[in-house]
GROMACS .gro file of C-alpha atoms in nm:
model
  252
    1MET     CA    1   0.032  -0.007   0.031
    2ASN     CA    2   0.288   0.210   0.132
    3LEU     CA    3   0.485   0.101  -0.214
    4LEU     CA    4   0.170   0.250  -0.468
    5LYS     CA    5   0.172   0.590  -0.245
    6ASN     CA    6   0.545   0.641  -0.333
    7ARG     CA    7   0.607   0.932  -0.579
    8ASN     CA    8   0.858   0.765  -0.726
    9PHE     CA    9   0.754   0.446  -0.783
   10LYS     CA   10   0.470   0.583  -0.876
   11ILE     CA   11   0.634   0.785  -1.181
   12VAL     CA   12   0.830   0.459  -1.289
   13TYR     CA   13   0.466   0.270  -1.246
   14GLU     CA   14   0.325   0.476  -1.479
   15ILE     CA   15   0.626   0.546  -1.756
   16GLY     CA   16   0.599   0.138  -1.780
   17MET     CA   17   0.304   0.121  -1.847
   18ALA     CA   18   0.246   0.350  -2.087
   19LEU     CA   19   0.598   0.194  -2.282
   20LEU     CA   20   0.354  -0.124  -2.271
   21ALA     CA   21   0.082   0.045  -2.396
   22ILE     CA   22   0.279   0.181  -2.707
   23GLY     CA   23   0.468  -0.186  -2.744
   24VAL     CA   24   0.083  -0.323  -2.793
   25VAL     CA   25  -0.012  -0.071  -3.097
   26VAL     CA   26   0.378  -0.145  -3.250
   27ILE     CA   27   0.340  -0.492  -3.276
   28LEU     CA   28  -0.080  -0.414  -3.404
   29VAL     CA   29   0.073  -0.177  -3.682
   30ILE     CA   30   0.309  -0.434  -3.783
   31ASP     CA   31   0.076  -0.723  -3.814
   32LEU     CA   32  -0.122  -0.536  -3.960
   33SER     CA   33   0.083  -0.368  -4.235
   34TYR     CA   34   0.306  -0.705  -4.277
   35ASN     CA   35   0.244  -1.109  -4.348
   36LEU     CA   36   0.463  -1.206  -4.123
   37PRO     CA   37   0.630  -1.532  -4.146
   38GLN     CA   38   0.480  -1.761  -3.859
   39ASN     CA   39   0.772  -1.801  -3.609
   40ILE     CA   40   0.760  -1.443  -3.616
   41ALA     CA   41   0.366  -1.421  -3.612
   42ILE     CA   42   0.440  -1.694  -3.301
   43ILE     CA   43   0.671  -1.440  -3.105
   44PHE     CA   44   0.491  -1.113  -3.154
   45SER     CA   45   0.134  -1.336  -2.999
   46ILE     CA   46   0.345  -1.441  -2.727
   47ILE     CA   47   0.474  -1.082  -2.652
   48ASP     CA   48   0.128  -0.956  -2.666
   49ASN     CA   49  -0.022  -1.169  -2.449
   50MET     CA   50   0.238  -1.122  -2.197
   51ILE     CA   51   0.150  -0.733  -2.160
   52LEU     CA   52  -0.222  -0.851  -2.157
   53GLY     CA   53  -0.120  -1.052  -1.848
   54ILE     CA   54   0.085  -0.785  -1.739
   55PHE     CA   55  -0.199  -0.505  -1.759
   56ALA     CA   56  -0.462  -0.792  -1.625
   57ILE     CA   57  -0.227  -0.836  -1.289
   58ASP     CA   58  -0.213  -0.420  -1.306
   59TYR     CA   59  -0.576  -0.401  -1.301
   60PHE     CA   60  -0.720  -0.655  -1.031
   61THR     CA   61  -0.405  -0.513  -0.806
   62ARG     CA   62  -0.585  -0.184  -0.858
   63LEU     CA   63  -0.887  -0.343  -0.783
   64PHE     CA   64  -0.761  -0.547  -0.458
   65LEU     CA   65  -0.646  -0.241  -0.323
   66ALA     CA   66  -0.901   0.049  -0.380
   67LYS     CA   67  -1.184   0.087  -0.113
   68ASP     CA   68  -1.500   0.106  -0.329
   69LYS     CA   69  -1.462  -0.135  -0.587
   70ALA     CA   70  -1.773  -0.110  -0.723
   71LYS     CA   71  -1.702   0.250  -0.820
   72PHE     CA   72  -1.306   0.124  -0.940
   73VAL     CA   73  -1.490  -0.070  -1.189
   74LYS     CA   74  -1.731   0.220  -1.327
   75SER     CA   75  -1.443   0.427  -1.347
   76ASN     CA   76  -1.190   0.196  -1.488
   77ILE     CA   77  -1.432   0.068  -1.796
   78ILE     CA   78  -1.152   0.114  -2.048
   79ASP     CA   79  -0.892  -0.080  -1.859
   80LEU     CA   80  -1.151  -0.340  -1.833
   81ILE     CA   81  -1.176  -0.348  -2.163
   82SER     CA   82  -0.846  -0.370  -2.264
   83ILE     CA   83  -0.798  -0.715  -2.042
   84ILE     CA   84  -1.018  -0.899  -2.185
   85PRO     CA   85  -0.861  -1.193  -2.382
   86PHE     CA   86  -1.022  -1.180  -2.738
   87ASN     CA   87  -0.722  -1.374  -2.853
   88PHE     CA   88  -0.764  -1.699  -2.681
   89ALA     CA   89  -1.132  -1.687  -2.767
   90PHE     CA   90  -1.076  -1.680  -3.116
   91GLN     CA   91  -0.724  -1.808  -3.167
   92SER     CA   92  -0.844  -2.205  -3.236
   93ILE     CA   93  -1.096  -2.114  -3.488
   94ARG     CA   94  -0.943  -2.105  -3.833
   95ILE     CA   95  -1.189  -1.953  -4.013
   96LEU     CA   96  -1.107  -1.645  -4.240
   97ARG     CA   97  -1.386  -1.383  -4.129
   98LEU     CA   98  -1.338  -1.463  -3.751
   99SER     CA   99  -0.933  -1.409  -3.823
  100LYS     CA  100  -1.002  -1.058  -3.930
  101LEU     CA  101  -1.298  -1.004  -3.690
  102LEU     CA  102  -0.973  -1.070  -3.478
  103LYS     CA  103  -0.716  -0.825  -3.619
  104PHE     CA  104  -1.069  -0.605  -3.585
  105VAL     CA  105  -1.051  -0.680  -3.168
  106LYS     CA  106  -0.713  -0.620  -3.122
  107LEU     CA  107  -0.715  -0.265  -3.296
  108PHE     CA  108  -0.965  -0.160  -3.054
  109ARG     CA  109  -0.773  -0.295  -2.743
  110ALA     CA  110  -0.500  -0.116  -2.863
  111VAL     CA  111  -0.724   0.175  -2.912
  112SER     CA  112  -0.841   0.159  -2.516
  113LEU     CA  113  -0.507   0.121  -2.435
  114ILE     CA  114  -0.439   0.475  -2.618
  115LEU     CA  115  -0.740   0.606  -2.413
  116LYS     CA  116  -0.624   0.488  -2.083
  117PHE     CA  117  -0.309   0.701  -2.099
  118LYS     CA  118  -0.500   1.017  -2.269
  119SER     CA  119  -0.496   1.278  -2.014
  120TYR     CA  120  -0.114   1.180  -1.983
  121ILE     CA  121  -0.122   1.233  -2.412
  122ASP     CA  122  -0.283   1.536  -2.411
  123LYS     CA  123  -0.060   1.691  -2.103
  124PHE     CA  124   0.286   1.596  -2.304
  125LEU     CA  125   0.145   1.732  -2.620
  126LYS     CA  126   0.020   2.070  -2.464
  127THR     CA  127   0.423   2.050  -2.291
  128ASN     CA  128   0.591   2.326  -2.475
  129ASN     CA  129   0.316   2.386  -2.754
  130PHE     CA  130   0.470   2.030  -2.885
  131ASN     CA  131   0.102   1.950  -3.049
  132TYR     CA  132   0.236   2.198  -3.307
  133VAL     CA  133   0.523   2.137  -3.357
  134ILE     CA  134   0.444   1.731  -3.481
  135TRP     CA  135   0.168   1.942  -3.717
  136ILE     CA  136   0.439   2.099  -3.828
  137THR     CA  137   0.642   1.865  -3.905
  138LEU     CA  138   0.378   1.651  -4.081
  139PHE     CA  139   0.313   1.903  -4.291
  140THR     CA  140   0.667   1.971  -4.390
  141LEU     CA  141   0.657   1.564  -4.420
  142PHE     CA  142   0.394   1.544  -4.695
  143LEU     CA  143   0.529   1.915  -4.827
  144GLY     CA  144   0.899   1.783  -4.879
  145ALA     CA  145   0.707   1.466  -5.057
  146ILE     CA  146   0.486   1.655  -5.328
  147GLY     CA  147   0.775   1.890  -5.356
  148ILE     CA  148   1.056   1.557  -5.439
  149HIS     CA  149   0.775   1.334  -5.636
  150PHE     CA  150   0.816   1.684  -5.913
  151ALA     CA  151   1.168   1.741  -5.805
  152GLU     CA  152   1.343   1.376  -5.865
  153ASP     CA  153   1.060   1.218  -6.104
  154ILE     CA  154   0.960   0.962  -5.869
  155SER     CA  155   0.624   0.802  -5.725
  156ILE     CA  156   0.450   0.939  -5.453
  157GLY     CA  157   0.530   0.650  -5.243
  158ASN     CA  158   0.831   0.625  -5.304
  159ALA     CA  159   0.867   1.037  -5.217
  160LEU     CA  160   0.693   0.947  -4.906
  161TRP     CA  161   0.922   0.707  -4.824
  162TRP     CA  162   1.214   0.915  -4.879
  163SER     CA  163   1.050   1.227  -4.668
  164PHE     CA  164   1.013   1.018  -4.358
  165VAL     CA  165   1.369   0.843  -4.375
  166THR     CA  166   1.486   1.182  -4.397
  167ILE     CA  167   1.298   1.360  -4.115
  168THR     CA  168   1.376   1.128  -3.905
  169THR     CA  169   1.787   1.162  -3.990
  170VAL     CA  170   1.819   0.812  -4.033
  171GLY     CA  171   1.871   0.859  -4.434
  172TYR     CA  172   1.908   0.508  -4.555
  173GLY     CA  173   2.017   0.655  -4.856
  174ASP     CA  174   1.817   0.389  -5.147
  175ILE     CA  175   1.704   0.736  -5.285
  176SER     CA  176   1.947   1.033  -5.338
  177PRO     CA  177   1.788   1.341  -5.446
  178GLY     CA  178   2.017   1.432  -5.796
  179THR     CA  179   1.884   1.805  -5.880
  180THR     CA  180   1.929   2.108  -5.680
  181SER     CA  181   1.554   2.195  -5.622
  182GLY     CA  182   1.591   1.843  -5.445
  183ARG     CA  183   1.905   1.855  -5.263
  184ILE     CA  184   1.699   2.227  -5.119
  185ILE     CA  185   1.420   2.003  -5.004
  186ALA     CA  186   1.640   1.758  -4.910
  187GLY     CA  187   1.791   1.981  -4.637
  188ILE     CA  188   1.476   2.166  -4.528
  189ILE     CA  189   1.329   1.812  -4.414
  190MET     CA  190   1.717   1.730  -4.223
  191ILE     CA  191   1.677   2.095  -4.059
  192VAL     CA  192   1.280   2.022  -3.936
  193GLY     CA  193   1.317   1.667  -3.850
  194ILE     CA  194   1.645   1.793  -3.653
  195GLY     CA  195   1.433   2.038  -3.488
  196PHE     CA  196   1.170   1.802  -3.429
  197LEU     CA  197   1.421   1.547  -3.260
  198GLY     CA  198   1.501   1.844  -3.070
  199MET     CA  199   1.202   1.965  -2.931
  200LEU     CA  200   1.091   1.607  -2.858
  201THR     CA  201   1.391   1.524  -2.609
  202ALA     CA  202   1.334   1.910  -2.430
  203THR     CA  203   0.964   1.806  -2.404
  204ILE     CA  204   1.024   1.505  -2.226
  205ALA     CA  205   1.293   1.614  -2.014
  206THR     CA  206   1.006   1.949  -1.932
  207PHE     CA  207   0.748   1.728  -1.871
  208PHE     CA  208   0.859   1.492  -1.577
  209LEU     CA  209   1.031   1.834  -1.416
  210ASN     CA  210   0.677   1.979  -1.475
  211ARG     CA  211   0.517   1.650  -1.255
  212ASN     CA  212   0.774   1.625  -1.030
  213ASN     CA  213   0.705   2.015  -0.952
  214SER     CA  214   0.335   1.994  -0.937
  215THR     CA  215   0.404   1.698  -0.631
  216ASN     CA  216   0.586   1.842  -0.458
  217PHE     CA  217   0.385   2.192  -0.507
  218LYS     CA  218   0.090   1.938  -0.401
  219ASN     CA  219   0.270   1.729  -0.108
  220GLN     CA  220   0.367   2.084   0.035
  221THR     CA  221  -0.006   2.227   0.034
  222ILE     CA  222  -0.126   1.917   0.177
  223GLU     CA  223   0.157   2.015   0.438
  224ASP     CA  224   0.055   2.338   0.500
  225ILE     CA  225  -0.302   2.225   0.513
  226LYS     CA  226  -0.250   1.961   0.776
  227THR     CA  227  -0.051   2.235   1.009
  228ARG     CA  228  -0.378   2.459   0.986
  229LEU     CA  229  -0.575   2.144   1.122
  230ASP     CA  230  -0.356   2.096   1.426
  231ASN     CA  231  -0.495   2.454   1.524
  232PHE     CA  232  -0.875   2.356   1.405
  233ASP     CA  233  -1.010   2.528   1.678
  234GLU     CA  234  -0.872   2.845   1.597
  235LEU     CA  235  -1.037   2.814   1.261
  236ASN     CA  236  -1.301   3.031   1.154
  237ILE     CA  237  -1.587   2.982   0.923
  238GLU     CA  238  -1.405   3.129   0.620
  239ASP     CA  239  -1.060   2.964   0.703
  240ILE     CA  240  -1.261   2.642   0.677
  241ASP     CA  241  -1.434   2.717   0.324
  242ASP     CA  242  -1.072   2.821   0.193
  243ILE     CA  243  -0.918   2.479   0.267
  244TYR     CA  244  -1.203   2.334   0.146
  245ASN     CA  245  -1.191   2.509  -0.193
  246VAL     CA  246  -0.759   2.453  -0.186
  247LEU     CA  247  -0.814   2.084  -0.159
  248ARG     CA  248  -1.155   2.065  -0.408
  249ALA     CA  249  -0.899   2.266  -0.695
  250LEU     CA  250  -0.564   1.969  -0.568
  251LYS     CA  251  -0.825   1.699  -0.675
  252LYS     CA  252  -0.877   1.804  -0.987
   0.00000   0.00000   0.00000
């Protein structure tokens, strides 16, 4: 019980669960995008089931620790949906339509896991106005793809691929611009990509620093309220109203 209330543990716990949720989404995207060999598909399925098991343990642990279990279940419907083992329900049935249904169910579970961390995602995207940086980067990516499509006379598919690997600063080198306009476009995309990665790193650092400062402020405020409550007999109605309003604000 004390462990779950520990701030450092909570931060590590939240990061770990978020990474697992991202892992599920990555596995799903790869599974839907490629016709994987059977041995790779089995490995992915095992990893997916292990992550499902971890989320199930997490859910039932929190349910066990919850004082009002009925309220906990109602407040965590998305968590409950995300741990339902749909995989096993269809795994033994070799029917094409049910196979497609299983992929849809996996997609639904991945979306539910993303929604589970929606509040954290929203806060992260708003840190340093990072949401605008993402839109600018995506706009540059697609505009660069269109530009290189005409400048180098390559297919739009190859242009998008080139723009993506260039903006991520990976640069496989399988497609290299030969024209002056193509090289100018490449330079602009690389600069935007480097800026995006730098902004991403700064946003991650700021996000966790703000969370730490917010937690410290909250803890300090609660301690101040406890100190005031130790002298409860000296408090008037206005003081009690102030304490009530502060506690409501902290709870939001």
